[in-house]
Amino acid sequence: GRYAQINDKNEVFIASNINDYISPLEFRNLKINLISNEKNVSKIKIKGPKQLEFKKENNTWLLNNEKIDSTKVNNYLLGIKELIADDLIIEQNLSKPLYTLEVTENNKTKNYEIYQKDDYYLLKNTQEKHLYKINEITLNSIIPSMENLKK
């Protein structure tokens, strides 16, 4: 059977008919976790139609080797920290990625790939099996436009 616990209570209940009310899919965590803590990020490299490299050197942020306002980078990092996917899926037939991302945080690098499908995108952490289904708004949060960053 299934067991349920209410937040901070010690009691555990037998949840015999819980599937009648809640789909098991509701328990999935759709938070993408590109980064954990914006203060520990030292580099984000984006390759694809847009080529961007954010790099932190001596507390100064560089974008494609030019100094950039750190507030803009922090806003960008805070934005990608909270991203939520539309869905989790397992996709078999992936072509060449549209974008690749390298995210360095605490001196560890995570690699991501973004694939374009019909009217949505798939984001894959290369260490995980599932893919995050994301929409164009989420994609534009991950891959910002140079114009918005330079303003």
Coordinates of N, CA and C in Angstrom, one line a residue, residues 18-125:
I18 N -5.4 6.5 -2.3 CA -4.9 7.9 -2.7 C -4.8 8.1 -4.2
N19 N -4.6 7.0 -4.9 CA -4.5 7.1 -6.4 C -5.8 7.6 -7.0
D20 N -6.9 7.4 -6.3 CA -8.2 7.9 -6.8 C -8.2 9.4 -6.8
Y21 N -7.4 10.0 -6.0 CA -7.5 11.4 -5.8 C -6.2 12.1 -6.4
I22 N -5.1 11.5 -6.4 CA -3.9 12.1 -6.8 C -3.1 11.2 -7.7
S23 N -2.8 11.7 -8.9 CA -2.0 11.0 -9.8 C -0.6 10.8 -9.3
P24 N 0.1 9.7 -9.5 CA 1.5 9.6 -9.0 C 2.4 10.6 -9.7
L25 N 2.0 11.1 -10.8 CA 2.8 12.1 -11.5 C 2.8 13.5 -10.8
E26 N 1.8 13.7 -9.9 CA 1.8 14.9 -9.1 C 2.9 15.1 -8.2
F27 N 3.6 14.0 -7.9 CA 4.7 14.0 -6.9 C 6.0 14.4 -7.6
R28 N 6.0 14.5 -8.9 CA 7.3 14.9 -9.6 C 7.7 16.3 -9.2
N29 N 9.0 16.5 -9.1 CA 9.5 17.8 -8.9 C 9.9 18.4 -10.2
L30 N 9.3 19.5 -10.6 CA 9.6 20.0 -11.9 C 10.6 21.2 -11.9
K31 N 11.2 21.4 -10.7 CA 12.2 22.4 -10.6 C 13.5 22.0 -11.4
I32 N 14.0 22.8 -12.2 CA 15.1 22.4 -13.1 C 16.5 22.3 -12.4
N33 N 16.7 23.2 -11.4 CA 18.0 23.2 -10.7 C 19.2 23.4 -11.6
L34 N 19.2 24.3 -12.5 CA 20.4 24.6 -13.3 C 21.5 25.0 -12.4
I35 N 21.2 25.8 -11.4 CA 22.1 26.2 -10.3 C 21.5 26.1 -9.0
S36 N 22.3 26.0 -7.9 CA 21.8 25.8 -6.6 C 21.9 27.2 -5.8
N37 N 23.1 27.8 -6.0 CA 23.3 29.1 -5.3 C 24.0 30.0 -6.2
E38 N 23.4 31.1 -6.6 CA 24.0 32.1 -7.5 C 25.3 32.6 -7.1
K39 N 25.6 32.7 -5.8 CA 26.9 33.2 -5.3 C 28.0 32.3 -5.6
N40 N 27.8 31.0 -5.9 CA 28.8 30.0 -6.1 C 29.1 29.7 -7.6
V41 N 28.3 30.4 -8.4 CA 28.5 30.2 -9.9 C 29.7 31.0 -10.4
S42 N 30.6 30.4 -11.1 CA 31.8 31.1 -11.6 C 31.8 31.2 -13.1
K43 N 31.0 30.3 -13.8 CA 31.0 30.4 -15.2 C 29.8 29.7 -15.8
I44 N 29.2 30.3 -16.9 CA 28.2 29.7 -17.7 C 28.5 29.9 -19.1
K45 N 28.7 28.8 -19.8 CA 29.1 28.9 -21.2 C 27.9 28.3 -22.1
I46 N 27.4 29.1 -23.0 CA 26.3 28.7 -23.8 C 26.8 28.6 -25.3
K47 N 26.6 27.5 -25.9 CA 27.0 27.3 -27.3 C 25.8 27.0 -28.1
G48 N 25.6 27.6 -29.3 CA 24.5 27.3 -30.2 C 24.3 28.5 -31.1
P49 N 23.1 28.8 -31.5 CA 22.8 30.0 -32.4 C 23.3 31.3 -31.7
K50 N 23.2 31.3 -30.4 CA 23.8 32.4 -29.6 C 25.0 31.8 -28.8
Q51 N 26.1 32.5 -28.8 CA 27.3 32.1 -28.1 C 27.5 33.1 -27.0
L52 N 27.4 32.6 -25.7 CA 27.5 33.5 -24.6 C 28.4 32.8 -23.6
E53 N 29.3 33.6 -23.0 CA 30.1 33.0 -21.9 C 30.1 34.1 -20.7
F54 N 29.5 33.7 -19.6 CA 29.6 34.5 -18.4 C 30.7 33.9 -17.6
K55 N 31.6 34.8 -17.1 CA 32.8 34.3 -16.4 C 33.0 35.3 -15.2
K56 N 33.3 34.8 -14.0 CA 33.5 35.6 -12.9 C 35.0 35.6 -12.6
E57 N 35.6 36.7 -12.6 CA 37.1 36.8 -12.3 C 37.3 37.9 -11.3
N58 N 37.8 37.6 -10.1 CA 38.0 38.5 -9.0 C 36.8 39.4 -8.7
N59 N 35.7 38.7 -8.5 CA 34.4 39.3 -8.2 C 33.9 40.2 -9.3
T60 N 34.4 40.2 -10.5 CA 33.9 40.9 -11.6 C 33.4 40.0 -12.7
W61 N 32.2 40.3 -13.2 CA 31.6 39.4 -14.2 C 32.0 39.9 -15.6
L62 N 32.3 38.9 -16.4 CA 32.6 39.2 -17.8 C 31.6 38.5 -18.7
L63 N 31.2 39.1 -19.7 CA 30.3 38.4 -20.7 C 31.1 38.5 -22.0
N64 N 31.4 37.3 -22.6 CA 32.3 37.2 -23.8 C 33.5 38.1 -23.6
N65 N 34.1 38.0 -22.5 CA 35.4 38.7 -22.1 C 35.3 40.2 -22.0
E66 N 34.0 40.8 -21.9 CA 33.9 42.2 -21.7 C 33.2 42.3 -20.3
K67 N 33.6 43.4 -19.6 CA 33.0 43.6 -18.3 C 31.5 43.9 -18.4
I68 N 30.8 43.3 -17.5 CA 29.3 43.5 -17.5 C 28.8 43.9 -16.1
D69 N 27.8 44.6 -16.0 CA 27.1 45.0 -14.7 C 26.8 43.7 -14.0
S70 N 27.3 43.6 -12.8 CA 27.1 42.4 -12.0 C 25.6 42.2 -11.6
T71 N 24.9 43.3 -11.5 CA 23.5 43.3 -11.1 C 22.7 42.5 -12.2
K72 N 23.1 42.8 -13.4 CA 22.4 42.1 -14.5 C 22.7 40.6 -14.5
V73 N 23.9 40.2 -14.2 CA 24.3 38.8 -14.1 C 23.5 38.2 -12.9
N74 N 23.5 38.9 -11.8 CA 22.8 38.3 -10.6 C 21.3 38.1 -10.9
N75 N 20.7 39.1 -11.6 CA 19.3 38.9 -12.0 C 19.1 37.7 -12.9
Y76 N 20.0 37.6 -13.8 CA 20.0 36.4 -14.7 C 20.1 35.1 -13.9
L77 N 21.1 35.0 -13.0 CA 21.3 33.8 -12.2 C 20.1 33.5 -11.3
L78 N 19.5 34.6 -10.7 CA 18.4 34.4 -9.9 C 17.2 33.8 -10.7
G79 N 17.1 34.3 -11.9 CA 16.0 33.9 -12.8 C 16.1 32.4 -13.2
I80 N 17.4 32.0 -13.5 CA 17.5 30.6 -13.9 C 17.5 29.6 -12.7
K81 N 17.7 30.1 -11.5 CA 17.7 29.3 -10.3 C 16.3 28.8 -10.0
E82 N 15.3 29.6 -10.4 CA 13.9 29.2 -10.0 C 13.1 28.6 -11.1
L83 N 13.7 28.2 -12.2 CA 12.9 27.8 -13.4 C 12.2 26.5 -13.1
I84 N 11.0 26.4 -13.6 CA 10.2 25.2 -13.4 C 9.9 24.7 -14.8
A85 N 10.0 23.4 -15.0 CA 9.7 22.8 -16.3 C 8.2 22.6 -16.5
D86 N 7.7 22.5 -17.7 CA 6.3 22.2 -17.9 C 6.0 20.7 -17.6
D87 N 7.0 19.9 -17.8 CA 6.8 18.4 -17.7 C 8.1 17.7 -17.7
L88 N 8.1 16.5 -17.3 CA 9.3 15.6 -17.4 C 8.9 14.5 -18.4
I89 N 9.9 14.3 -19.3 CA 9.6 13.2 -20.2 C 10.8 12.4 -20.5
I90 N 10.6 11.2 -21.0 CA 11.7 10.4 -21.5 C 11.6 10.4 -23.0
E91 N 12.6 10.9 -23.7 CA 12.5 11.0 -25.1 C 13.6 10.1 -25.7
Q92 N 13.3 9.3 -26.7 CA 14.2 8.4 -27.3 C 15.0 9.1 -28.4
N93 N 14.3 9.7 -29.3 CA 14.9 10.2 -30.6 C 15.3 11.6 -30.5
L94 N 16.5 11.9 -30.1 CA 17.0 13.2 -30.0 C 18.0 13.5 -31.1
S95 N 17.8 14.6 -31.8 CA 18.8 14.9 -32.8 C 20.0 15.7 -32.2
K96 N 20.6 16.5 -33.0 CA 21.7 17.3 -32.5 C 21.1 18.4 -31.6
P97 N 21.8 18.7 -30.4 CA 21.2 19.8 -29.6 C 21.3 21.1 -30.3
L98 N 20.3 21.9 -30.0 CA 20.2 23.3 -30.4 C 21.3 24.1 -29.7
Y99 N 21.3 23.9 -28.4 CA 22.3 24.6 -27.5 C 23.0 23.6 -26.6
T100 N 24.2 23.9 -26.2 CA 24.8 23.1 -25.1 C 25.2 24.2 -24.0
L101 N 25.1 23.8 -22.8 CA 25.4 24.7 -21.6 C 26.4 24.0 -20.7
E102 N 27.4 24.8 -20.3 CA 28.3 24.3 -19.2 C 28.1 25.3 -18.1
V103 N 27.7 24.7 -16.9 CA 27.5 25.5 -15.7 C 28.5 25.2 -14.7
T104 N 29.3 26.1 -14.3 CA 30.3 25.8 -13.2 C 29.9 26.5 -11.9
E105 N 29.7 25.6 -10.9 CA 29.3 26.1 -9.6 C 30.2 25.3 -8.6
N106 N 30.7 26.0 -7.6 CA 31.6 25.3 -6.6 C 32.7 24.5 -7.3
N107 N 33.2 25.0 -8.4 CA 34.3 24.3 -9.2 C 33.9 23.0 -9.8
K108 N 32.6 22.7 -9.8 CA 32.1 21.5 -10.5 C 31.3 22.0 -11.7
T109 N 31.5 21.3 -12.8 CA 30.8 21.7 -14.1 C 29.7 20.6 -14.4
K110 N 28.5 21.2 -14.6 CA 27.3 20.4 -15.1 C 27.1 20.7 -16.5
N111 N 26.8 19.7 -17.3 CA 26.5 19.9 -18.8 C 25.1 19.7 -19.1
Y112 N 24.5 20.6 -19.9 CA 23.1 20.5 -20.3 C 23.1 20.6 -21.8
E113 N 22.0 20.0 -22.4 CA 21.7 20.1 -23.8 C 20.3 20.6 -24.0
I114 N 20.0 21.4 -24.9 CA 18.7 21.9 -25.2 C 18.4 21.4 -26.7
Y115 N 17.2 20.8 -26.8 CA 16.8 20.3 -28.1 C 15.5 21.0 -28.5
Q116 N 15.4 21.3 -29.8 CA 14.1 21.9 -30.2 C 13.2 20.8 -30.8
K117 N 11.9 20.9 -30.3 CA 10.9 20.0 -30.8 C 9.9 20.9 -31.6
D118 N 8.7 20.4 -31.9 CA 7.8 21.2 -32.7 C 7.5 22.6 -32.1
D119 N 6.8 22.6 -31.0 CA 6.5 23.9 -30.4 C 7.0 24.0 -28.9
Y120 N 8.0 23.2 -28.6 CA 8.6 23.3 -27.3 C 10.0 22.8 -27.4
Y121 N 10.7 22.9 -26.2 CA 12.1 22.5 -26.1 C 12.3 21.5 -25.1
L122 N 13.4 20.7 -25.2 CA 13.7 19.7 -24.1 C 15.1 20.1 -23.6
L123 N 15.2 20.1 -22.3 CA 16.5 20.4 -21.6 C 16.9 19.2 -20.9
K124 N 18.2 18.8 -21.1 CA 18.7 17.5 -20.5 C 20.0 17.8 -19.8
N125 N 20.0 17.4 -18.5 CA 21.2 17.4 -17.8 C 21.9 16.1 -18.2

